[in-house]
PDB file of C-alpha atoms in Angstrom:
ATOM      1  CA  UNK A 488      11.190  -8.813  13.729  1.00 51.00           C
ATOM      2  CA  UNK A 489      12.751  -5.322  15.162  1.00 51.00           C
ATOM      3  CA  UNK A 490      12.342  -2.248  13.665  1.00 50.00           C
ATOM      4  CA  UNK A 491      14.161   0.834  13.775  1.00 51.00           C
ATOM      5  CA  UNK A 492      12.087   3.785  13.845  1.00 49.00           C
ATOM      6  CA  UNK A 493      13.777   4.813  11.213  1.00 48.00           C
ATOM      7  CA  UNK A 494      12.355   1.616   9.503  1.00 53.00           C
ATOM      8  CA  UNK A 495       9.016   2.633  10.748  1.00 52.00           C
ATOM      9  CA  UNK A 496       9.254   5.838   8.916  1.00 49.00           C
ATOM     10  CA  UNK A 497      10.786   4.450   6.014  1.00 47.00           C
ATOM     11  CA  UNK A 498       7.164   2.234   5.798  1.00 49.00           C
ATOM     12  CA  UNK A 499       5.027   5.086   6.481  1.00 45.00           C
ATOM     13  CA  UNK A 500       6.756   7.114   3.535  1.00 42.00           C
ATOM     14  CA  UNK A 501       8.254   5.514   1.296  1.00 40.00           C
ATOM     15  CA  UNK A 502       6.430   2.048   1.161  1.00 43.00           C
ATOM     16  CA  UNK A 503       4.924   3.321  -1.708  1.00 42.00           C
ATOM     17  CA  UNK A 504       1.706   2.664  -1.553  1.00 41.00           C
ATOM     18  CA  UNK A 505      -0.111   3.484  -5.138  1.00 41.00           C
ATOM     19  CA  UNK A 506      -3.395   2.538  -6.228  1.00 41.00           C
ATOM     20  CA  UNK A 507      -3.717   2.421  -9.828  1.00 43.00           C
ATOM     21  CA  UNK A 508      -7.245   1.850 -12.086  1.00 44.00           C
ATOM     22  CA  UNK A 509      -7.400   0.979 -15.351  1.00 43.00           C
ATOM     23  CA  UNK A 510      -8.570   3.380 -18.280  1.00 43.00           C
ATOM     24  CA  UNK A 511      -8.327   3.267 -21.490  1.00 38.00           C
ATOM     25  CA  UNK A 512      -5.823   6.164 -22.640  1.00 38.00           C
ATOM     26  CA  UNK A 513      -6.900   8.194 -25.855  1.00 46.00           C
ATOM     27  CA  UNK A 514      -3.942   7.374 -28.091  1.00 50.00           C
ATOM     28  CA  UNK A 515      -4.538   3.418 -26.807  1.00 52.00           C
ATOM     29  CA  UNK A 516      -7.427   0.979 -27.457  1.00 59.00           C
ATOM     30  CA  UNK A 517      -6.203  -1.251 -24.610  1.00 62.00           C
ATOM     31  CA  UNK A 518      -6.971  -0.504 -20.833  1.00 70.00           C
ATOM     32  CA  UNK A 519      -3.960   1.008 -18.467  1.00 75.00           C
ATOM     33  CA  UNK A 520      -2.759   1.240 -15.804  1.00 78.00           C
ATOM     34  CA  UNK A 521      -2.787   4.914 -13.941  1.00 77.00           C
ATOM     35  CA  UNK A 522      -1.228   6.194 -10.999  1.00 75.00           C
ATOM     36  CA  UNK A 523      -3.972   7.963  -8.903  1.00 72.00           C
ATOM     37  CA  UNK A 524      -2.040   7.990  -5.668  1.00 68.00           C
ATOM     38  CA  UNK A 525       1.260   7.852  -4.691  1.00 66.00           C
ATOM     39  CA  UNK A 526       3.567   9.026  -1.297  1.00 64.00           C
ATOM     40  CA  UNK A 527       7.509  10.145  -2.376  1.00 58.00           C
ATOM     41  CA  UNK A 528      10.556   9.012  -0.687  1.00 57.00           C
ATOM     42  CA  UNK A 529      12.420  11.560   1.163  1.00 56.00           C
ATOM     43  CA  UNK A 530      15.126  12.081   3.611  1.00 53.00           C
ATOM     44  CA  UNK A 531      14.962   9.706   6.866  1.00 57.00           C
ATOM     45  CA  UNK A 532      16.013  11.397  10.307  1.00 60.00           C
ATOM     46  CA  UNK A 533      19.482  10.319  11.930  1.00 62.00           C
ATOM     47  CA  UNK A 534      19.471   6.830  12.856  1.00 64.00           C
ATOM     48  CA  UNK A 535      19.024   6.253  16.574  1.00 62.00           C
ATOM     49  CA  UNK A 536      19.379   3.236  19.077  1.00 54.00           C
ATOM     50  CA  UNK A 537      15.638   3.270  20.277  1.00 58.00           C
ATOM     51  CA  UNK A 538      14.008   0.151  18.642  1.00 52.00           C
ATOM     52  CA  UNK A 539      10.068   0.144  18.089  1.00 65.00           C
ATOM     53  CA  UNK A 540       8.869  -3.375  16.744  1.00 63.00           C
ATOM     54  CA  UNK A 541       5.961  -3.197  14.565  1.00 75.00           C
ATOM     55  CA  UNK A 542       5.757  -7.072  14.069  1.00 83.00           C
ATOM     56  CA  UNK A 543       2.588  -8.501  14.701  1.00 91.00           C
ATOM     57  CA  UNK A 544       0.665  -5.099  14.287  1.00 92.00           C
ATOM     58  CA  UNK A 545      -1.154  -3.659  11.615  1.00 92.00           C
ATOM     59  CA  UNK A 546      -0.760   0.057   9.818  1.00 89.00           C
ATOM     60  CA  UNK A 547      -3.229   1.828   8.306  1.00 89.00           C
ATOM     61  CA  UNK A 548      -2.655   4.170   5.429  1.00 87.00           C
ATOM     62  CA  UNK A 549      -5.171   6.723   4.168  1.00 88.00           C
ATOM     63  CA  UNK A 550      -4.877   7.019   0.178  1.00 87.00           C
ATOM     64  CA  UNK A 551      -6.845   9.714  -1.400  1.00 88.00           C
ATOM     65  CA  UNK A 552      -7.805   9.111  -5.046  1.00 87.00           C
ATOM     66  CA  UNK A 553      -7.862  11.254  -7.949  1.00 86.00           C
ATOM     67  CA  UNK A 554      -9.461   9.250 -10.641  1.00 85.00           C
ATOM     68  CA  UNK A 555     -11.905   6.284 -10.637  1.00 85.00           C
ATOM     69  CA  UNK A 556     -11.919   3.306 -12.369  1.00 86.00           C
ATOM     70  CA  UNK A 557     -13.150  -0.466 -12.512  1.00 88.00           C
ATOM     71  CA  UNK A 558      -9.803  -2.545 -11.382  1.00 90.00           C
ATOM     72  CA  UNK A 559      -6.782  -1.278  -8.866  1.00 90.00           C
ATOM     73  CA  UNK A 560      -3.424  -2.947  -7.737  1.00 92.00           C
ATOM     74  CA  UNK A 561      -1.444  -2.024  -4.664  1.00 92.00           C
ATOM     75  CA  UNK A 562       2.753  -1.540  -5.039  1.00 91.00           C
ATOM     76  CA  UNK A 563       4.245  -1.961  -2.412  1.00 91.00           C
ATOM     77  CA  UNK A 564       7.909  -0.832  -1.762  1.00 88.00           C
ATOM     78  CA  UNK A 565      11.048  -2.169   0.424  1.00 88.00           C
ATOM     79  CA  UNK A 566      12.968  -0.031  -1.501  1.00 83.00           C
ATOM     80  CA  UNK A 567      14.803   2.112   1.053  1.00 79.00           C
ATOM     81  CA  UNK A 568      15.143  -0.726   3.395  1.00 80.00           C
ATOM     82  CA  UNK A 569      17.609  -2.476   5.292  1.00 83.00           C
ATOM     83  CA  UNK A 570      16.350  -5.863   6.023  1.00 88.00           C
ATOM     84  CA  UNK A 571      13.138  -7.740   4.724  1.00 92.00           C
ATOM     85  CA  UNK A 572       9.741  -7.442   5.780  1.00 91.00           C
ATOM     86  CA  UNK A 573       7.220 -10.055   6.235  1.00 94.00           C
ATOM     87  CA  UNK A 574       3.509  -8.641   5.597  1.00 95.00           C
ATOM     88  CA  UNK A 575       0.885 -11.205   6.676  1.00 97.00           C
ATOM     89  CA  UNK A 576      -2.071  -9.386   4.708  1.00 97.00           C
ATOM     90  CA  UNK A 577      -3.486  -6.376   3.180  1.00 97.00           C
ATOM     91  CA  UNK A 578      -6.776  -5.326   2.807  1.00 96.00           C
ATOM     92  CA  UNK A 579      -8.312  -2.377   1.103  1.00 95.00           C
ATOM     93  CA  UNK A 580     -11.445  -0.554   2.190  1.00 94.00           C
ATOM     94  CA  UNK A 581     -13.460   3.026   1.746  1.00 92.00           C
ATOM     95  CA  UNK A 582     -12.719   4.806   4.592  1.00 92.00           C
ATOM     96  CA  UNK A 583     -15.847   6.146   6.203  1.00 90.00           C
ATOM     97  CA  UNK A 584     -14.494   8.854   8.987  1.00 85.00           C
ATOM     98  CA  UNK A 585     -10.996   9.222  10.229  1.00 84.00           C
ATOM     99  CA  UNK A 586      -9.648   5.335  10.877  1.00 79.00           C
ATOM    100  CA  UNK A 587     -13.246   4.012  10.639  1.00 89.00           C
ATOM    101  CA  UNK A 588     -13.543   1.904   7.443  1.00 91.00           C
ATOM    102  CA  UNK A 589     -16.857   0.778   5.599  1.00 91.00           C
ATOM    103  CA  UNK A 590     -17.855  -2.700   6.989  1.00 82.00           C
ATOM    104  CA  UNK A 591     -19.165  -3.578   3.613  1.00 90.00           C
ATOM    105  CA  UNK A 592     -16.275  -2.486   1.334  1.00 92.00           C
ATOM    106  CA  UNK A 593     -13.145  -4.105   2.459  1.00 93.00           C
ATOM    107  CA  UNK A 594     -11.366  -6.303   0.451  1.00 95.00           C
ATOM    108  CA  UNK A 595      -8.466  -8.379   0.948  1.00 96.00           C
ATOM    109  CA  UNK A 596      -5.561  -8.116  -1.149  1.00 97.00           C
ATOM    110  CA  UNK A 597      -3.208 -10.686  -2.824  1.00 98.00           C
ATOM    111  CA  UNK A 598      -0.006 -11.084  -4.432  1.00 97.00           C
ATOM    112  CA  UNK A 599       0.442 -14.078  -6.621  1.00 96.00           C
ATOM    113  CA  UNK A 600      -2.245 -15.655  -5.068  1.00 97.00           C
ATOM    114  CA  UNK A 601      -0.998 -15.334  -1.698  1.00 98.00           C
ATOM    115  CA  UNK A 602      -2.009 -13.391   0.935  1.00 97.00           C
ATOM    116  CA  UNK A 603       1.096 -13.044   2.757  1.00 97.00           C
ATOM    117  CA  UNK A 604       4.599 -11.806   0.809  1.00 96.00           C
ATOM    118  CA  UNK A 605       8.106 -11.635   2.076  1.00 96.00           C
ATOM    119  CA  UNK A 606       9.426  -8.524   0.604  1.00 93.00           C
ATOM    120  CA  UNK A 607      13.144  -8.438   0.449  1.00 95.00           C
ATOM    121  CA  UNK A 608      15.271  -5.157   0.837  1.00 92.00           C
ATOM    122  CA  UNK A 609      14.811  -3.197  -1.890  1.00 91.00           C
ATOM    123  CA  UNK A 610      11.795  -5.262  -3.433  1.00 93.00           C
ATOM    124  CA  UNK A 611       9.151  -3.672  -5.099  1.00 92.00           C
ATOM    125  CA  UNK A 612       5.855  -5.633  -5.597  1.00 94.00           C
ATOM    126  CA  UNK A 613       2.429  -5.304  -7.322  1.00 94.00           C
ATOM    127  CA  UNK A 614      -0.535  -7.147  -6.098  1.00 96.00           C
ATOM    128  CA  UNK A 615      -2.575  -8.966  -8.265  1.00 97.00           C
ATOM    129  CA  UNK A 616      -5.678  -6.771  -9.718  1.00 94.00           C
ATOM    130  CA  UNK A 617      -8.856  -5.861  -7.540  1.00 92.00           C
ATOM    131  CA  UNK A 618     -12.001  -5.777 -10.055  1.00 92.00           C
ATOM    132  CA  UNK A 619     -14.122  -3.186  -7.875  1.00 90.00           C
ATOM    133  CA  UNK A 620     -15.830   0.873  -8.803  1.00 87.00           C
ATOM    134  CA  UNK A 621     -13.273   2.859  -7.295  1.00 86.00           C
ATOM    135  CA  UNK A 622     -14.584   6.309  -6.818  1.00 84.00           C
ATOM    136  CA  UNK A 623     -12.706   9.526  -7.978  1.00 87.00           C
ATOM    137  CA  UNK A 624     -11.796  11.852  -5.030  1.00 89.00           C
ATOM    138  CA  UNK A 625     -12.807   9.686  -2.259  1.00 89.00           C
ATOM    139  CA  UNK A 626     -10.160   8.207   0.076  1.00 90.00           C
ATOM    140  CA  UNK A 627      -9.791   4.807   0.880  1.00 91.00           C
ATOM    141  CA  UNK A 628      -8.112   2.982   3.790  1.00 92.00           C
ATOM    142  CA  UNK A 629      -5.156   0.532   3.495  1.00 93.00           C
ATOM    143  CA  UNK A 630      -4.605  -1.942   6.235  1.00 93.00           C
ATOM    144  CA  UNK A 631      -0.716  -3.932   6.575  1.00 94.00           C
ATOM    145  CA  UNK A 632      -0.167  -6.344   8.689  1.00 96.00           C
ATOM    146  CA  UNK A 633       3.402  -6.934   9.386  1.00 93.00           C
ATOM    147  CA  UNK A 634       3.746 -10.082  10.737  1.00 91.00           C
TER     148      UNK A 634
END
């Protein structure tokens, strides 16, 4: 699959990318779901006619968290787009110094069960929930693999 670098940008931005814990809200006796991270949609460049293909390669994201909690899910956005996307697999991780990741600590991330998710133009999806300690103010890195 082709990509615009428009599209690139678009994926980078405004995939959305939020990782959200649960807590249990003081007006609420059941656990939540928070937003702790989140990237906003904004204004894509003028389209152009050079084409960069990011199939069969894999973007890293750096999230930085603001609260902790015991369980997160991933959204992921197609929102702005203009054709499907295939991605093959995510995985989460702590990141240990710039793209370095923790060995240990990565996890891999599913939606529905499946690892892999076709996500139609303008799809938004959640994965399923992660049950792992996810630290307050510590940044952790999100691998996609667009396949």
């Amino acid at each position: 699959m082709e990509f615009r670098p428009s599209i690139l940008r678009l994926i980078v931005y405004a995939v959305m990318v939020l990782c959200a814990v649960t807590v249990s809200a003081q007006e609420h006796n059941d656990p939540r779901w928070i937003t702790t991270w989140a990237t906003s949609p904004s204004t894509l460049p003028p389209e152009n006619n050079d084409y960069q293909s990011v199939n069969n390669q894999t973007l890293r994201l750096i999230i930085h968290t603001s609260v902790g909690g015991e369980a997160f899910r991933l959204r992921l956005s197609n929102y702005h787009g203009d054709q499907a996307i295939n991605i093959g697999a995510v995985s989460v991780a702590l990141q240990e110094s710039n793209s370095t990741i923790s060995s240990n600590s990565a996890l891999s991330v599913t939606f529905n069960g499946q690892e892999s998710i076709n996500l139609p133009r303008g799809a938004v999806v959640f994965s399923d929930a992660i049950t792992a300690d996810v630290p307050e103010l510590l940044n952790l890195s999100v691998s996609i693999y667009f396949s």
